Tab-separated table of C-alpha atoms in Angstrom:
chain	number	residue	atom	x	y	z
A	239	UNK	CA	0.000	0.000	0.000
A	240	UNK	CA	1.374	3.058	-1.383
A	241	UNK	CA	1.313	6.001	2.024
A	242	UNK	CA	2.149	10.030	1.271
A	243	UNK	CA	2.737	12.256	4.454
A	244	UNK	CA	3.682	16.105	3.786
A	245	UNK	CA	5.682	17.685	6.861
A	246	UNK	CA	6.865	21.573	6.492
A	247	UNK	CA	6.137	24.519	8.752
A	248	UNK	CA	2.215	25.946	8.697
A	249	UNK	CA	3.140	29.670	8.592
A	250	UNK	CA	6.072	31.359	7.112
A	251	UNK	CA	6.559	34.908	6.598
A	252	UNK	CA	7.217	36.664	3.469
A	253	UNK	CA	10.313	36.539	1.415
A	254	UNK	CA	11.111	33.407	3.801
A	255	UNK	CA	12.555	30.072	1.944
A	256	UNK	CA	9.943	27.441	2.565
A	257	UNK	CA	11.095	23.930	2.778
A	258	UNK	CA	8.644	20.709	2.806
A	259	UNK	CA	9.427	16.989	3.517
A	260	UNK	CA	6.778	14.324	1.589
A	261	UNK	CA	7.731	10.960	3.463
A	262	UNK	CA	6.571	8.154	1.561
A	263	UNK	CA	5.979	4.168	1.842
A	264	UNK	CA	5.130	1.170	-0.434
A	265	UNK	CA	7.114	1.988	-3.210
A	266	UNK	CA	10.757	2.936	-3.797
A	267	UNK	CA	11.825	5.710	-5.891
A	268	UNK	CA	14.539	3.947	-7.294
A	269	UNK	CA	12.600	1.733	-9.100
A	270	UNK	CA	12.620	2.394	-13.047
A	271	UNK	CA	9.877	4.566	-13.661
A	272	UNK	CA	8.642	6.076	-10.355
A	273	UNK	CA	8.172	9.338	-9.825
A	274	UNK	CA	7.259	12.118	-6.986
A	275	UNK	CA	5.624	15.075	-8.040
A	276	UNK	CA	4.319	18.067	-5.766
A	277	UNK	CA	0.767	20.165	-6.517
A	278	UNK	CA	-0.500	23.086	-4.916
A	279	UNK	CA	-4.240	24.493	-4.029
A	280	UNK	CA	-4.929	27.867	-2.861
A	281	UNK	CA	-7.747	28.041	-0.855
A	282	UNK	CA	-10.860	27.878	-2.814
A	283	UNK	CA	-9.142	27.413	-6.460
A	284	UNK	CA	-8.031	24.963	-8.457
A	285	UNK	CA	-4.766	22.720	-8.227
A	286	UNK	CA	-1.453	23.751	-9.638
A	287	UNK	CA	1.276	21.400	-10.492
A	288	UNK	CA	4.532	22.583	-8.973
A	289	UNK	CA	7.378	19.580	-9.619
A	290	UNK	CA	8.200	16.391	-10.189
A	291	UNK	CA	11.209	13.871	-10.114
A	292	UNK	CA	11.895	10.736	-11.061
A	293	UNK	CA	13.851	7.273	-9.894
A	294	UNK	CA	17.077	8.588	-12.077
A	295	UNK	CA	17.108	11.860	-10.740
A	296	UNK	CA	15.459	13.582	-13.808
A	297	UNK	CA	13.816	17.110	-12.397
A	298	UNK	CA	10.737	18.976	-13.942
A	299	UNK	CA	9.340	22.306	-12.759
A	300	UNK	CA	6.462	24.706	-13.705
A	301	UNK	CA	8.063	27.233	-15.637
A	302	UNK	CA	6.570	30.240	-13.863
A	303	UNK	CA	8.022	29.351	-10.504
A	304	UNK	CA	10.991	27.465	-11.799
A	305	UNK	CA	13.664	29.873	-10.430
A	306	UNK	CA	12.069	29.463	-6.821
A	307	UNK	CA	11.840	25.749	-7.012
A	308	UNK	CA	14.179	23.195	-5.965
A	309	UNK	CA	13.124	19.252	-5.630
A	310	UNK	CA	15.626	16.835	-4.345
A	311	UNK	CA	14.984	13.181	-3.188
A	312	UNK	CA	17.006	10.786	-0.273
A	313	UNK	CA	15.962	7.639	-1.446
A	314	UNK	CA	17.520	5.983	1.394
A	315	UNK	CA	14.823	7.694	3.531
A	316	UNK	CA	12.064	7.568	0.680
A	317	UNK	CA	11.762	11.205	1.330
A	318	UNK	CA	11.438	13.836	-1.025
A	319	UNK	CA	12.044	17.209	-0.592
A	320	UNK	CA	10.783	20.625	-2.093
A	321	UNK	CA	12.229	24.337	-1.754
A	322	UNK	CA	10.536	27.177	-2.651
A	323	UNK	CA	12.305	30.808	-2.139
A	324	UNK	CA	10.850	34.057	-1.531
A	325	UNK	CA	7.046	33.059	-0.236
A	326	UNK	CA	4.355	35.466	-1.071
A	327	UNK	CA	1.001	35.585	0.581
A	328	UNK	CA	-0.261	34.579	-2.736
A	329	UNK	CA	2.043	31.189	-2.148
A	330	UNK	CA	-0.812	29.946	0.855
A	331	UNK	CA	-2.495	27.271	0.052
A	332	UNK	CA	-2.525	23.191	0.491
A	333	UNK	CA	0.765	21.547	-0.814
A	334	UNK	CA	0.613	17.749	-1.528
A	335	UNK	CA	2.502	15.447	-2.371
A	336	UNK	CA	1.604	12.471	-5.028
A	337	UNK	CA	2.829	9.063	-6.207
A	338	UNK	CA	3.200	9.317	-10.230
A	339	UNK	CA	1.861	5.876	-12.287
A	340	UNK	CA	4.026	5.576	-14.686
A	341	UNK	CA	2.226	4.445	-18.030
A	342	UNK	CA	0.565	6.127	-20.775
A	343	UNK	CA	-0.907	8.667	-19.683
A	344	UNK	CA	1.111	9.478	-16.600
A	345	UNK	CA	-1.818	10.216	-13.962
A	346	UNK	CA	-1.467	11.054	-9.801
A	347	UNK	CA	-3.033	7.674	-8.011
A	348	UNK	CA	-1.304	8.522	-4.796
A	349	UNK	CA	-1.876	11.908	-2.702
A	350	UNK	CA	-0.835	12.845	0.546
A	351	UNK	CA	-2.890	14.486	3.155
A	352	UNK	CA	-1.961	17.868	2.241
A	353	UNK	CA	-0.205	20.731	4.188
A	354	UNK	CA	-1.555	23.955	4.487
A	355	UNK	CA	0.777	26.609	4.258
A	356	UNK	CA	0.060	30.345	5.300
A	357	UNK	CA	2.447	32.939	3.984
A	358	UNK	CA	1.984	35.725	6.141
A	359	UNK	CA	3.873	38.346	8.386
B	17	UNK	CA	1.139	25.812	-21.492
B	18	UNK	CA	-1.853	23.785	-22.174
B	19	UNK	CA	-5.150	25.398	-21.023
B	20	UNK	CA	-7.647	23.153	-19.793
B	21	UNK	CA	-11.008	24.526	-19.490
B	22	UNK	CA	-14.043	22.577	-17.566
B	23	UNK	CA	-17.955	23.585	-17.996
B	24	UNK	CA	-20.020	23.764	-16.447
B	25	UNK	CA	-19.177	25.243	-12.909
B	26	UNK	CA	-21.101	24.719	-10.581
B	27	UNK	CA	-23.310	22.294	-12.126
B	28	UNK	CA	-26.456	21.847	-9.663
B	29	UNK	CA	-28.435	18.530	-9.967
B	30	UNK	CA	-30.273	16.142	-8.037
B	31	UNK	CA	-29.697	12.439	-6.673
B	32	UNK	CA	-30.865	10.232	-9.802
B	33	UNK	CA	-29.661	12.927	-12.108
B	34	UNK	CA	-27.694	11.850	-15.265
B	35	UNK	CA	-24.260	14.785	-15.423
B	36	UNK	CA	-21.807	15.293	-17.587
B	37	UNK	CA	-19.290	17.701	-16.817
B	38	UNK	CA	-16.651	18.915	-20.083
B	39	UNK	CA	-13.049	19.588	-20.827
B	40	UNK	CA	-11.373	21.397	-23.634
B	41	UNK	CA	-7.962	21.664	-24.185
B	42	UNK	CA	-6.175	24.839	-26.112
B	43	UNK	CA	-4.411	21.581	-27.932
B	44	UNK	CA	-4.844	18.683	-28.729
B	45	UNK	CA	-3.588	15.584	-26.490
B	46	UNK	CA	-4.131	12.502	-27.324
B	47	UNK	CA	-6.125	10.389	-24.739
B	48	UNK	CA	-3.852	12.135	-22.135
B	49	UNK	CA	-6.107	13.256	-19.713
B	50	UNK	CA	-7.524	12.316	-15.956
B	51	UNK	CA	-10.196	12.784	-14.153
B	52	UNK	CA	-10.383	13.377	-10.457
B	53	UNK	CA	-12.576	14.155	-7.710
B	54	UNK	CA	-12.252	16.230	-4.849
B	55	UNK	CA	-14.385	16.185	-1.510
B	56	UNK	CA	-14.044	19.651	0.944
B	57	UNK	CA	-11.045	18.890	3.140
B	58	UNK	CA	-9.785	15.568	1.447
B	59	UNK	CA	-7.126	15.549	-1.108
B	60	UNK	CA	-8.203	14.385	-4.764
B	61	UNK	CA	-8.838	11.130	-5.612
B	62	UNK	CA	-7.889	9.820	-9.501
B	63	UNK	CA	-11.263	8.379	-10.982
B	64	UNK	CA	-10.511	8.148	-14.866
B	65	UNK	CA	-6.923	7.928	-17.089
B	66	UNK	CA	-6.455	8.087	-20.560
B	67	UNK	CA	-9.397	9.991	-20.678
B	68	UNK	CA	-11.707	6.947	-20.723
B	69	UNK	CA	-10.492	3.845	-17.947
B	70	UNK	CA	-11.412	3.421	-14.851
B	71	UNK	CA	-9.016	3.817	-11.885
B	72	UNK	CA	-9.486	0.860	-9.704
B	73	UNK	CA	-12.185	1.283	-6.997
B	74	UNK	CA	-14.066	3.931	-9.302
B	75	UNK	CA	-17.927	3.048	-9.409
B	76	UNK	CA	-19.004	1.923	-12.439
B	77	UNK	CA	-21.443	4.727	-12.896
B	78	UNK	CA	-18.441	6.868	-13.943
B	79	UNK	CA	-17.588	7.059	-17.261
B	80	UNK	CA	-15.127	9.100	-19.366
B	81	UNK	CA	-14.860	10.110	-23.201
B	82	UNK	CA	-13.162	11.906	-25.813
B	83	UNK	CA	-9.604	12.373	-27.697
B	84	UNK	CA	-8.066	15.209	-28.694
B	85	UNK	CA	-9.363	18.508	-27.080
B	86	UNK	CA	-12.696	17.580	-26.300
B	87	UNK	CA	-13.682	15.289	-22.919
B	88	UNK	CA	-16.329	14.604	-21.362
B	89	UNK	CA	-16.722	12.725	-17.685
B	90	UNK	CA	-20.389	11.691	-17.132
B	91	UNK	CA	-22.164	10.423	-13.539
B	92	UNK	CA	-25.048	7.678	-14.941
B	93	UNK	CA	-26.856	8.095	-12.046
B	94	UNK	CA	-25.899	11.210	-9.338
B	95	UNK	CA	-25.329	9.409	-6.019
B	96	UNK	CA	-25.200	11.178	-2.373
B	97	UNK	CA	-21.471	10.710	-2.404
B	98	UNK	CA	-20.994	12.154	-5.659
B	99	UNK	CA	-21.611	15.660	-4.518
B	100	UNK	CA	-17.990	17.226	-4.933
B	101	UNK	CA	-15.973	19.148	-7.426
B	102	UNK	CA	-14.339	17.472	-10.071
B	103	UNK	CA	-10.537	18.521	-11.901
B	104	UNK	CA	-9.464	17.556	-15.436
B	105	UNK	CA	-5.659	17.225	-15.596
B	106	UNK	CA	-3.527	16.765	-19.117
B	107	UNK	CA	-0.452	14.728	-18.793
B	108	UNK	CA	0.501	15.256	-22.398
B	109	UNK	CA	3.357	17.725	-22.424
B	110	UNK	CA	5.111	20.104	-19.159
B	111	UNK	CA	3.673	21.416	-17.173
B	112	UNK	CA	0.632	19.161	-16.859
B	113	UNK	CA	-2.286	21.659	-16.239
B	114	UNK	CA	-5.436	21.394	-14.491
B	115	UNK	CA	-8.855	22.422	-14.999
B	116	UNK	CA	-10.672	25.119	-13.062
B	117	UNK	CA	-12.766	22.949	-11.827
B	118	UNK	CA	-16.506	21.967	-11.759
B	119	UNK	CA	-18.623	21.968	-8.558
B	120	UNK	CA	-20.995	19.389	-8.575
B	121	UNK	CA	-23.965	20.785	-5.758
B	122	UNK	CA	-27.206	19.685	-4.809
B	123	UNK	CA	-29.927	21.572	-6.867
């Protein structure tokens, strides 16, 4: 059974670095193929996809918050982490993390619980 | 970026109701596109891939259609639990992009 769990601070003030830990189980992200990706949700609006990496290290990132983003991943601890510099109020909002199926289409069948994150001063 | 864009939102109907909620995208994608549902509080849940299979545990009253830029997800008979709002995501090319969203609310 693949488990998600998001860990990070709730509040951070503005121009802060916020930095969030997804801790994961039931599947190893070295295995050929798998892949960790992180969405967002303000409150009230629709998801965003943020980031993603795979088993061999490969990194993708939205391209309007690519220079604030940084996703790394200890696959010793099945953890995966994700960086995001200079928080905004308009950054608040639910961060999850997801299990990617690999296949054709690529689709999120794994989410964690979600973190709410409040950017504020 | 691929725009996905859902109608309608909200959609209000009734338990027993037949719904069907759309997706365009700005391109075309293939069968490249999910379906998932969203309770208040919960995280989503993936219902339909490739635009027309059911994720495992989905009720069969789901179903999903469509290629290229138009999709369509449709509820065969609105259940209790099926009150919720519903995303369309493409996985066709970075960054995958979801739909605004459709409400689903009791009329």
């Amino acid at each position: 059974q693949i488990t998600l769990k998001e860990s990070g601070p709730p509040l951070v003030k503005p121009t802060q670095t916020l930095t969030l830990t997804c801790t994961f189980s039931g599947f190893s992200l070295s295995s050929i193929g798998a892949g960790v990706d992180w969405i967002r949700q303000p409150p009230g609006k629709a998801l965003e996809w943020l980031a993603l990496i795979y088993w061999d290290d490969d990194k993708r990132y939205s391209p309007s918050l690519e220079t604030r983003l940084t996703i790394t991943k200890d696959t010793s601890k099945n953890q995966v982490v994700l960086t995001m510099t200079n928080m905004d109020p308009v950054d608040t909002g639910t961060y999850y993390c997801v299990h990617r199926q690999y296949g054709a289409p690529p689709r999120f069948d794994y989410w964690g619980q979600g973190i709410l994150v409040t950017v504020s001063s | 970026d691929i725009q996905m864009t859902q109608s309608p939102s909200p959609l209000s109907a009734s338990v027993g109701d037949r719904v069907t909620i759309t997706c365009r995208a700005s391109q075309s994608i293939s069968t490249y596109l999910n379906w998932y549902q969203q309770k208040p509080g919960k995280a989503p849940k993936l219902l339909i891939y490739a635009a027309s299979s059911l994720q495992s545990g989905t009720p069969s009253r789901f179903s999903g259609s469509g290629s290229g830029t138009d999709f369509s997800l449709t509820i065969s008979t609105l259940q209790p639990e099926d009150f919720a709002t519903y995303y369309c995501q493409q996985s066709y090319s970075n960054p995958e992009t979801f739909g605004g969203g459709t409400k689903v609310e009791i009329k």
